Coordinates of C-alpha atoms in Angstrom, one line a residue:
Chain R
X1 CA -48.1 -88.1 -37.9
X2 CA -45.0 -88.2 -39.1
X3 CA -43.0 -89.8 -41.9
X4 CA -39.6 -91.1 -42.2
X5 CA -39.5 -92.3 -38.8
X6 CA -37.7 -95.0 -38.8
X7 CA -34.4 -93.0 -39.0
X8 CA -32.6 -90.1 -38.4
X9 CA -34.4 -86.4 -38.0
X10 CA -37.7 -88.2 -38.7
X11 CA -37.0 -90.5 -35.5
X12 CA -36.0 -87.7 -33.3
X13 CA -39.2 -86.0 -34.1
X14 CA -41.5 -89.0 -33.4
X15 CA -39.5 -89.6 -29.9
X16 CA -39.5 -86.2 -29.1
X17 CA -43.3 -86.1 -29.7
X18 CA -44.0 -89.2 -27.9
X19 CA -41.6 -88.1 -25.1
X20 CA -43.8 -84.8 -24.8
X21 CA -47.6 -87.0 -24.5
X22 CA -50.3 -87.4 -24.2
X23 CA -50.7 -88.1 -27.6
X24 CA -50.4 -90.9 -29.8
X25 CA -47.8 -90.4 -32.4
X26 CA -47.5 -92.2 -35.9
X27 CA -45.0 -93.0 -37.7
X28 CA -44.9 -93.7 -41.2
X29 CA -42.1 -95.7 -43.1
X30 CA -40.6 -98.2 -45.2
X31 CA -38.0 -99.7 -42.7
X32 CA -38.8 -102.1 -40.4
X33 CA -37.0 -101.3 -37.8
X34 CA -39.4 -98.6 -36.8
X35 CA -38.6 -97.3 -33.5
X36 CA -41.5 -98.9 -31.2
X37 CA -41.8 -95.9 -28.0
X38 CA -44.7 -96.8 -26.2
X39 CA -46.6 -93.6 -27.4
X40 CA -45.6 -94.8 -30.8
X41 CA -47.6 -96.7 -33.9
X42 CA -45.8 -97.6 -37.2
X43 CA -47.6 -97.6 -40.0
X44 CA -45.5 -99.6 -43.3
X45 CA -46.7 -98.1 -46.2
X46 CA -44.8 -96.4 -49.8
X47 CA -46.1 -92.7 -49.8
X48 CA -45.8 -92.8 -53.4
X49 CA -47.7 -95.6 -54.4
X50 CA -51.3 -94.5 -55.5
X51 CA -52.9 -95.5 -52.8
X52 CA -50.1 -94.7 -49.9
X53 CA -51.9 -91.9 -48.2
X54 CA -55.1 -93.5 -48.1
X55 CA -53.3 -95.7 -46.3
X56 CA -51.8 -93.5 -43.6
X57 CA -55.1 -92.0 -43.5
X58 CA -56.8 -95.0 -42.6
X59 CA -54.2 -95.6 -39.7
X60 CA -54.9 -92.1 -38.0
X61 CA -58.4 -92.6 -38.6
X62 CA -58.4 -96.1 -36.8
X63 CA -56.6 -94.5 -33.7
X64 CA -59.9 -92.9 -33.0
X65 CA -58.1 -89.6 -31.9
X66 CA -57.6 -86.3 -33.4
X67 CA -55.1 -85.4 -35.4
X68 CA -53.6 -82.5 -34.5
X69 CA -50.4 -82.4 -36.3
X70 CA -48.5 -83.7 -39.6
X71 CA -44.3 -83.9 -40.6
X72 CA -43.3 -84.6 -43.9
X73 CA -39.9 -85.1 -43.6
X74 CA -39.6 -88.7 -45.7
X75 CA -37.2 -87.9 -48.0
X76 CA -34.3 -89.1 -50.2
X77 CA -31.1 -88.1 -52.3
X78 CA -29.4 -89.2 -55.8
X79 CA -26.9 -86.7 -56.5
X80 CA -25.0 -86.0 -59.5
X81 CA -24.4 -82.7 -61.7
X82 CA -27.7 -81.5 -63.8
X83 CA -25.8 -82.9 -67.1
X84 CA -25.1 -86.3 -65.8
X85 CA -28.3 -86.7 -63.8
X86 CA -30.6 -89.7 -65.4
X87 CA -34.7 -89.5 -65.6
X88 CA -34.8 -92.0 -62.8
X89 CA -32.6 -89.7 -60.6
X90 CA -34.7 -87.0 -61.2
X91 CA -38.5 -88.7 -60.9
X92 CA -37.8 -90.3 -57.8
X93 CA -36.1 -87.5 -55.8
X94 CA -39.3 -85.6 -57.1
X95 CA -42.2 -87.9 -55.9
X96 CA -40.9 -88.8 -52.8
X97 CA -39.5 -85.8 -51.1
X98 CA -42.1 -83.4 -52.9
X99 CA -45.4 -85.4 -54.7
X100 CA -46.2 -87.7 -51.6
X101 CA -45.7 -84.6 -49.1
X102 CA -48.4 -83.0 -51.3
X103 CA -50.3 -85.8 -51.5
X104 CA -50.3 -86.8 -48.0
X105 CA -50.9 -82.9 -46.9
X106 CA -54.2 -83.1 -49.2
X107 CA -55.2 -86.2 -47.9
X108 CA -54.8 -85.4 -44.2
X109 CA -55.5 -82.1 -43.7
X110 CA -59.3 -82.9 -44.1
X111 CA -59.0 -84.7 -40.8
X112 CA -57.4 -80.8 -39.1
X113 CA -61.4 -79.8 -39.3
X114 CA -60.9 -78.8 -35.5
X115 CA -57.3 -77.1 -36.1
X116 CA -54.1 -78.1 -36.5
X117 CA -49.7 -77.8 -37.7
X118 CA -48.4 -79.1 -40.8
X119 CA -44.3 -78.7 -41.0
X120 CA -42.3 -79.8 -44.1
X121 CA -38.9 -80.6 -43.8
X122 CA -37.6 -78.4 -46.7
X123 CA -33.4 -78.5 -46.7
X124 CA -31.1 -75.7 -47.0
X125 CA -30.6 -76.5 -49.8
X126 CA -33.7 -75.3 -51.5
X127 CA -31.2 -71.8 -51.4
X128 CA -28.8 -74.3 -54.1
X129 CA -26.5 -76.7 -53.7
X130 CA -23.8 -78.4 -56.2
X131 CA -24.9 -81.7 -57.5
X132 CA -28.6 -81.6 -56.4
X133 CA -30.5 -80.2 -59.0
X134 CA -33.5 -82.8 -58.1
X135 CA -32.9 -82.6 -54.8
X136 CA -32.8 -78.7 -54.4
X137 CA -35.9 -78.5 -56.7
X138 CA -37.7 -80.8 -54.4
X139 CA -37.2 -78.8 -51.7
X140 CA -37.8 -75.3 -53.1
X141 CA -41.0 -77.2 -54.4
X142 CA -41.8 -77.8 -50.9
X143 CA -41.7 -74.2 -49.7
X144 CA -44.2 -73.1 -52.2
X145 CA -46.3 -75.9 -51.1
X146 CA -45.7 -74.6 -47.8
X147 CA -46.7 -71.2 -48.7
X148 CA -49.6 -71.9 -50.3
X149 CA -51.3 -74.4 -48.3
X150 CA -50.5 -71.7 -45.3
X151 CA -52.8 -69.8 -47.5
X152 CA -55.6 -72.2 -48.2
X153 CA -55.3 -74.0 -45.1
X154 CA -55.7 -70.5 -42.5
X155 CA -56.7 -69.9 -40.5
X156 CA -57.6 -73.2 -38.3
X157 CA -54.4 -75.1 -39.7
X158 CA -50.9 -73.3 -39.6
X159 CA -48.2 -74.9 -42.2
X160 CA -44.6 -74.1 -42.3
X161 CA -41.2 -75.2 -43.4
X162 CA -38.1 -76.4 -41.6
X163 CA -34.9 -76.2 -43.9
X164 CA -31.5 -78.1 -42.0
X165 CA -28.3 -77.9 -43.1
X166 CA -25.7 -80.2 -42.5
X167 CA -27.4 -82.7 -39.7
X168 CA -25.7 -85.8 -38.6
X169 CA -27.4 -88.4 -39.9
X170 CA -27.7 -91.4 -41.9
X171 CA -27.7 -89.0 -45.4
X172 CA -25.1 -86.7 -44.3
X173 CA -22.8 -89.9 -43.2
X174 CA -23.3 -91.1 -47.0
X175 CA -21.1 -88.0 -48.2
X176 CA -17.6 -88.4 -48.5
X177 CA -15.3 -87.7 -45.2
X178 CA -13.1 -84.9 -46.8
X179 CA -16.3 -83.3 -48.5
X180 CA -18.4 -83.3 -44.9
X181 CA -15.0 -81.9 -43.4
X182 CA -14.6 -79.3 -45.8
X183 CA -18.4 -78.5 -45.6
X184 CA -18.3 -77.9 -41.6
X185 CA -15.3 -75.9 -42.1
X186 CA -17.9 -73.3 -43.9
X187 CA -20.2 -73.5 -40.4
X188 CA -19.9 -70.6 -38.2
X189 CA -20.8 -72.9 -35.6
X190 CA -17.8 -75.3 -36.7
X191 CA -20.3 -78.6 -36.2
X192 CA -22.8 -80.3 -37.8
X193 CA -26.5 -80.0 -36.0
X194 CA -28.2 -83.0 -34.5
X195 CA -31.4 -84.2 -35.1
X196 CA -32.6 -83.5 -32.1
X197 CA -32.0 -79.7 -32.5
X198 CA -34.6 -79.7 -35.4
X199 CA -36.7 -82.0 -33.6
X200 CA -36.8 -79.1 -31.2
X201 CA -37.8 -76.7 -33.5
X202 CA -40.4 -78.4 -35.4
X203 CA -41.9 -79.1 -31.7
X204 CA -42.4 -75.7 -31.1
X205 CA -44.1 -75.3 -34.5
X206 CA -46.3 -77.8 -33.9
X207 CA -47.7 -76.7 -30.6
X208 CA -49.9 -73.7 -29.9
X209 CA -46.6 -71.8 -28.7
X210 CA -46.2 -71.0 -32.4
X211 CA -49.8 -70.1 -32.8
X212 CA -49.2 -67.0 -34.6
X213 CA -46.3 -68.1 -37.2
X214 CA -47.4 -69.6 -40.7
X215 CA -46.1 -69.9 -43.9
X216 CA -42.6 -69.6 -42.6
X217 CA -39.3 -71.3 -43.6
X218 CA -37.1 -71.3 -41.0
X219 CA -33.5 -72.5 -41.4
X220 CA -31.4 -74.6 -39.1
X221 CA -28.0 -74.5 -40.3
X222 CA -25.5 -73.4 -38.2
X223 CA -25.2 -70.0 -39.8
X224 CA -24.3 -71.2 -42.9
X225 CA -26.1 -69.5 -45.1
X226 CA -23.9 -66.7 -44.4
X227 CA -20.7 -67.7 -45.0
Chain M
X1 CA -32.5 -71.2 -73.2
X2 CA -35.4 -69.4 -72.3
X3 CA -38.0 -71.7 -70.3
X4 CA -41.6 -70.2 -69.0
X5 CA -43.4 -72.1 -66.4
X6 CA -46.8 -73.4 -67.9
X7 CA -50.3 -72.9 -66.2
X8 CA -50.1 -76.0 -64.5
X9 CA -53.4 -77.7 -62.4
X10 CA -52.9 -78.7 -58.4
X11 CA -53.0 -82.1 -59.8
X12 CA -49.3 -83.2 -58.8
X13 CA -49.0 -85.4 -62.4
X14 CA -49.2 -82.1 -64.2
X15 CA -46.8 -80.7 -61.8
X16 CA -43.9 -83.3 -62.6
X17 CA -44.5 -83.6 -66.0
X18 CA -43.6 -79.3 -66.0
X19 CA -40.9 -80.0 -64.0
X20 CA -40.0 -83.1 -65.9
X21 CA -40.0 -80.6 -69.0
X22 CA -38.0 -78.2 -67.3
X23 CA -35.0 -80.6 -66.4
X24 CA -34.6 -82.3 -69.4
X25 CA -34.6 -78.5 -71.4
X26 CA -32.0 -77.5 -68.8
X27 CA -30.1 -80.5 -68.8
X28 CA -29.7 -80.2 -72.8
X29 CA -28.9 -76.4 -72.5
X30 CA -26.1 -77.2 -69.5
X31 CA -24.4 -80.0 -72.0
X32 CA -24.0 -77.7 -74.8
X33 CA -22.9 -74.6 -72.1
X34 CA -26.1 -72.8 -72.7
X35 CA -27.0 -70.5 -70.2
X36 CA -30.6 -70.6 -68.6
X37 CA -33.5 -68.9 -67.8
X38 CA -36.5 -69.1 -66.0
X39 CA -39.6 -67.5 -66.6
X40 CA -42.4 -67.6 -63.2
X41 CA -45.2 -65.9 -62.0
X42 CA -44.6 -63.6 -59.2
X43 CA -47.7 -65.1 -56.8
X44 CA -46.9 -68.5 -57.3
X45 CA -43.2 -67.5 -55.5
X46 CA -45.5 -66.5 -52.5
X47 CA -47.8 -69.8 -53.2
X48 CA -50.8 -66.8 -53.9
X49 CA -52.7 -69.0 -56.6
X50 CA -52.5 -72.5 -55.2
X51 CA -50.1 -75.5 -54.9
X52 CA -49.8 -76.5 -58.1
X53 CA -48.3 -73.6 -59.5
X54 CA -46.6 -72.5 -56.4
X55 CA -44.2 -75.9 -56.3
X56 CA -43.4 -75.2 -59.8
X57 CA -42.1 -71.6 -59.8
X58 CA -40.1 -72.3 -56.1
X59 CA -39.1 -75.7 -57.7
X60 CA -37.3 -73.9 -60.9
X61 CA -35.8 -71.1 -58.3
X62 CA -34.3 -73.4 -56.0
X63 CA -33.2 -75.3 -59.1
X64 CA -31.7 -72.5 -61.2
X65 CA -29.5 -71.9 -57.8
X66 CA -28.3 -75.2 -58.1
X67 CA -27.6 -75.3 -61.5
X68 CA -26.0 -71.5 -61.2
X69 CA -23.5 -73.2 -58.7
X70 CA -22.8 -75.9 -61.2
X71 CA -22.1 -73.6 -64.2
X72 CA -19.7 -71.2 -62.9
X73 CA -17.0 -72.9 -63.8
X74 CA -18.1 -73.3 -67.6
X75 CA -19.1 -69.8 -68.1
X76 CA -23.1 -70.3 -68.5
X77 CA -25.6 -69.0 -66.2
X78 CA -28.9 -69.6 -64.9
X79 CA -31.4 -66.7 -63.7
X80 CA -34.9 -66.5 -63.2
X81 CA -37.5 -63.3 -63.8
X82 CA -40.7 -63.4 -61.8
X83 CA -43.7 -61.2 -63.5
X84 CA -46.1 -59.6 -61.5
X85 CA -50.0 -59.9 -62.8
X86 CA -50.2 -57.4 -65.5
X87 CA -46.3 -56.8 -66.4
X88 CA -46.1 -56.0 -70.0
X89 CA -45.2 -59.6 -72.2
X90 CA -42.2 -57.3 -73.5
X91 CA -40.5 -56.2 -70.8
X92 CA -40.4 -59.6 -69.2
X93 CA -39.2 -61.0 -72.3
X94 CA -36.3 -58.3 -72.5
X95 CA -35.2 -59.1 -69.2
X96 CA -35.0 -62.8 -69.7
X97 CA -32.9 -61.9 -73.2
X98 CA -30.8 -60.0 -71.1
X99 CA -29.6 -62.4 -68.8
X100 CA -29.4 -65.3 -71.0
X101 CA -27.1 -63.4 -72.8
X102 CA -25.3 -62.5 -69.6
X103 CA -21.9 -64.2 -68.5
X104 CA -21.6 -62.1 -65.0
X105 CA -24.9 -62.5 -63.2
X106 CA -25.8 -65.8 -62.3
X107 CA -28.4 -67.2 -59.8
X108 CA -30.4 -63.9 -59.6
X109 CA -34.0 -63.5 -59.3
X110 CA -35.5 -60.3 -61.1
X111 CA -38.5 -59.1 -60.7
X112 CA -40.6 -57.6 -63.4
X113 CA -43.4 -55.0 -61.7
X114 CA -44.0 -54.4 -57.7
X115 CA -46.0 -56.9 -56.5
X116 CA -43.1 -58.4 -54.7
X117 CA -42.5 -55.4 -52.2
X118 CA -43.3 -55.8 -48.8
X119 CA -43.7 -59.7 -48.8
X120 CA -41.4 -62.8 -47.8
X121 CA -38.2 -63.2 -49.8
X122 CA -38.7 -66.6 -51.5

């Protein structure tokens, strides 16, 4: 299962899963234009409505098979500095990159009764990051959750964190040319990552090659956070 | 402005409504230059007493990095002090005096007893 799949990291996960069978991967969204792998079953649904992960539940249930692991990676920006950011800013950064990852975690982990891998796509910038109060909270939010659902969860289901930096995608094309420049000029690695090189990584934490890591965070970011 | 995390449930309502609280006290405290602090319990940095509490504490750290980045160049600052079960009420409240009265150190996190030694580095 994983959400925001229409796009982005989110898609390169799902593919990648697919790609790696047999197992039946879904993938949850509000776009359309879901990508449609053979090994792949969109489910339409808003994970913050009230009765969104009842919903995706219902889909994995309805597959008949077991599910073995769960991505939260949906998530969203509205940027601006903590004393120009509105309530509405602030709310919905909130419930959809931390409440419906929490509430979709509850939900399904009472299907992992045979084992299984939750990952969160947390964000390097849960370490801070100018003009993202919301945003940066979110995603520190979503390392506790990560921490303590490791906790409460262990030992049949392992849950950890993934936290990119600067990806190339459809959020990171939404900031400004000179700004992205500027940022990769901070990179060790002088590039941004791809999705597919987190899609790689949150592979290996969801098979049983990882079977002894939980409650991580583990960054992807270039070597940023050193610079 | 001083701000301690409340006991808050695993119901995620009562989380965002205490994070709610906490952004609109911050964002009042950044428009007048105020400088910030947090005040969380040690174990909920580690997630040790359940989800509720453990995505508010991380939530105000990761935020009070943010907002540290945001008021360098206005000369407030915003810190965070993480008590370990038992710390004495004083000495917590000392340290959190102490840094909101502090221009120099900004986006710390300061730990008030031991309980942190030996585990992951939120």
């Amino acid at each position: 299962m994983v959400t925001g799949a229409a796009r982005g990291i989110g898609r390169a996960i799902a593919e990648k899963m697919a790609a790696t069978g047999p197992l039946t991967v879904i993938g949850v969204d509000l776009a359309p234009e879901l990508a449609l792998a053979e090994q792949l079953t969109p489910v339409q649904v808003d994970l913050t409505s009230s009765d969104g992960p009842g919903t995706v539940r219902e889909a994995v249930e309805a597959s008949g098979l077991p599910l073995i692991g769960l991505v939260n990676n949906a998530g969203i920006t509205s940027d601006s500095r903590l004393v120009n950011m509105t309530d509405e800013s602030f709310r919905s950064v909130l419930e959809v990159n931390l409440g419906a990852a929490y509430r979709l975690s509850t939900e399904l982990a009472l299907l992992m009764s045979d084992g299984g891998s939750i990952v969160n796509i947390a964000s390097r910038a849960y370490l801070g990051n100018f003009g993202q109060y919301n945003y940066s909270m979110s995603k520190g939010g979503l390392v506790g959750l990560t921490r303590a659902l490791a906790l409460s969860l262990a030992p049949g289901v392992r849950v950890n964190a993934v936290a990119p930096g600067l990806i190339s995608s459809e959020m990171s094309m939404g900031i400004p040319e000179e700004v992205r420049d500027k940022m990769v000029s901070s990179i060790p690695l002088e590039r941004m990552g791809t999705p597919d090189e987190v899609a790689n990584l949150v592979w290996f934490l969801l098979t049983p090659l990882s079977g002894y890591i939980t409650g991580e965070v583990i960054v992807v970011g270039g070597g940023r956070s050193l610079s | 402005m001083i701000h301690w995390a409340t006991e808050v449930s695993d119901d995620w309502g009562d989380v965002l409504a205490a994070l709610t609280h906490a952004f609109e006290a911050s964002r009042a405290a950044a428009q007048g230059a105020e400088s910030i602090v947090y005040v969380v319990h040690n174990d909920d940095l580690l997630g040790r007493r359940g989800p509720g509490k453990a995505m508010l504490a991380t939530g105000l750290l990761s935020a009070a990095r943010t907002a540290a980045l945001e008021g360098v160049k206005d000369g407030w600052t915003v810190n965070v002090v993480a008590f370990s079960e038992g710390a004495d009420p004083e000495t917590v409240a000392d340290w959190a005096d102490q840094l909101v009265a502090s221009s120099d150190v900004t986006g710390e996190l300061i730990r008030v007893g031991p309980d942190h030694i030996g585990r992951a580095l939120p």
